[in-house]
Amino acid sequence: MTFFGKAAASSGALVASLLITTTAYAAGLAGAPTPFDKGGVKFALIGYISAGDFFSAVQAGAKAQSAALGVELQVFPGRQDSAEQRLQIEQAINLGVKAIVVDHGEPEALRDVVQKALDAGIKVVAFDVNIDNPAVPQVEQSDHELARLALDQAVKDNGKTFVAGYAYVAGFAPLDRRNEVWQDFKKANSGVVEKAQFGAVNATTALSTSDQAKAVLRANPDISVVIAPYDEFARGVKLAATELGVADKLKIYSADVSTADIQEIVADGSPWVATVATNPAVVGAAAIRAAAKLVAGEQVDHNLIIKPTLLTQAELRSAGVTTIEELAVKVPAFNVSDVATAQWIPVVK
Ligand code: SR1
């Protein structure tokens, strides 16, 4: 039985137990610890990357969880600009927020300003940026496991001998962790040859990566597999392969999922054959819960890990899944995480 099959068999009971809706508690959350019982609590979510479905979905999950806690969440979108992200942290400090979630960024540019927030009594949670501070819990998507699941699927589909292209940009914690697994994988599999590395992270990541992928695929027609462990990279590679007319000769393995990604994956003739993903809205919600627990004086683990799921093109097609919402119904575990939960924190879905 496939993962989808197993999940569908048990979905009824799980969905029933998770039917809790998002509600705003402007006047405070009954039964919650101070200050949530009184209301009027402000948090900030400060991003670094503003483009792409993944980050919008993280923000949507964070907003839903904040609303359920009666927290006013201010989202600072980030524009791939460290100086601006630092300024936004300063602004959040001045706004009197009780907690800040820092979503990606350049660690060296953030550590001192994060310390400034902590010194002001503000709780800080980091997602996918290593702040390297014991007071700052780190949220991640188990990137080593994520990369291993993608590479296991690549081996299942292509064997242990293939010519690969690799999309990667150094300096982003999740990509660096996934890269560690790819480097070990190549050492352990001498039949896997990486012909080219490419990729860009900017305001138009998919398009920039597509331009690079086109040049790479033209110069290396023997590439049959592309490891692209970020959905914007995969999107760019798919576009390049389609424009060059080589989509039928290529298989793309990625990370992340969104409704738009699912539609690209299941499309006729799509070379995007698998992705490994968490539900980014669940990640955003977990980060807010961790921040809320810290503000309430509760203990929070330093490493907060949201487990990813392998999603293959074949399974998505045979399950008839075309949106994230349909995916969450077929795979209920995709819709929740037990990270940073508490009895007084409403579960959002
Ligand atoms: C540039 S970093 C992109 C990654 O950040 C998040 O962790 C997503 O999984 C995405 O792949």
PDB file of N, CA and C in Angstrom, residues 11 21 54 99 105 123 129 132 149 156-157 179 187 208 222 253 311:
ATOM      1  N   SER A  11      -7.934   8.376   7.621  1.00  0.00           N
ATOM      2  CA  SER A  11      -8.157   9.820   7.614  1.00  0.00           C
ATOM      3  C   SER A  11      -9.405  10.261   8.359  1.00  0.00           C
ATOM      4  N   THR A  21     -11.398  25.254  14.311  1.00  0.00           N
ATOM      5  CA  THR A  21     -11.259  26.363  13.369  1.00  0.00           C
ATOM      6  C   THR A  21     -10.482  27.512  13.999  1.00  0.00           C
ATOM      7  N   PHE A  54       6.086  29.214  -1.017  1.00  0.00           N
ATOM      8  CA  PHE A  54       6.467  28.641   0.274  1.00  0.00           C
ATOM      9  C   PHE A  54       6.352  29.691   1.374  1.00  0.00           C
ATOM     10  N   ALA A  99       7.107  38.916  20.911  1.00  0.00           N
ATOM     11  CA  ALA A  99       7.928  37.871  20.288  1.00  0.00           C
ATOM     12  C   ALA A  99       8.157  38.189  18.822  1.00  0.00           C
ATOM     13  N   GLY A 105      17.312  34.277   6.426  1.00  0.00           N
ATOM     14  CA  GLY A 105      18.161  35.457   6.514  1.00  0.00           C
ATOM     15  C   GLY A 105      19.620  35.057   6.586  1.00  0.00           C
ATOM     16  N   LYS A 123      10.969  37.592  23.107  1.00  0.00           N
ATOM     17  CA  LYS A 123      11.314  36.207  22.785  1.00  0.00           C
ATOM     18  C   LYS A 123      11.519  36.098  21.273  1.00  0.00           C
ATOM     19  N   VAL A 129      17.271  29.804   9.884  1.00  0.00           N
ATOM     20  CA  VAL A 129      18.455  30.666   9.920  1.00  0.00           C
ATOM     21  C   VAL A 129      19.121  30.415  11.265  1.00  0.00           C
ATOM     22  N   ASP A 132      22.337  30.771  16.332  1.00  0.00           N
ATOM     23  CA  ASP A 132      23.417  30.306  17.201  1.00  0.00           C
ATOM     24  C   ASP A 132      23.345  30.945  18.592  1.00  0.00           C
ATOM     25  N   LEU A 149      15.265  11.437   1.463  1.00  0.00           N
ATOM     26  CA  LEU A 149      14.050  10.880   0.836  1.00  0.00           C
ATOM     27  C   LEU A 149      14.031  11.182  -0.663  1.00  0.00           C
ATOM     28  N   LYS A 156      15.667   5.011  -6.784  1.00  0.00           N
ATOM     29  CA  LYS A 156      14.598   4.064  -7.128  1.00  0.00           C
ATOM     30  C   LYS A 156      14.202   4.211  -8.604  1.00  0.00           C
ATOM     31  N   ASP A 157      14.137   5.442  -9.073  1.00  0.00           N
ATOM     32  CA  ASP A 157      13.692   5.698 -10.455  1.00  0.00           C
ATOM     33  C   ASP A 157      14.807   5.514 -11.485  1.00  0.00           C
ATOM     34  N   ASN A 179      22.489  20.107   1.065  1.00  0.00           N
ATOM     35  CA  ASN A 179      23.726  19.928   0.298  1.00  0.00           C
ATOM     36  C   ASN A 179      24.669  18.926   0.980  1.00  0.00           C
ATOM     37  N   LYS A 187      29.630  10.856  -2.841  1.00  0.00           N
ATOM     38  CA  LYS A 187      30.813  10.082  -2.405  1.00  0.00           C
ATOM     39  C   LYS A 187      30.475   8.600  -2.339  1.00  0.00           C
ATOM     40  N   SER A 208      15.358  33.243 -12.884  1.00  0.00           N
ATOM     41  CA  SER A 208      16.832  33.301 -12.954  1.00  0.00           C
ATOM     42  C   SER A 208      17.406  31.898 -13.039  1.00  0.00           C
ATOM     43  N   ASP A 222      23.589  15.153 -21.792  1.00  0.00           N
ATOM     44  CA  ASP A 222      23.529  13.831 -21.136  1.00  0.00           C
ATOM     45  C   ASP A 222      22.946  13.903 -19.723  1.00  0.00           C
ATOM     46  N   TYR A 253      13.890  16.232  -9.071  1.00  0.00           N
ATOM     47  CA  TYR A 253      13.576  15.886  -7.682  1.00  0.00           C
ATOM     48  C   TYR A 253      13.745  17.154  -6.852  1.00  0.00           C
ATOM     49  N   LEU A 311       6.430  13.032  -1.783  1.00  0.00           N
ATOM     50  CA  LEU A 311       5.243  13.099  -2.652  1.00  0.00           C
ATOM     51  C   LEU A 311       5.704  12.827  -4.074  1.00  0.00           C
TER      52      LEU A 311
END
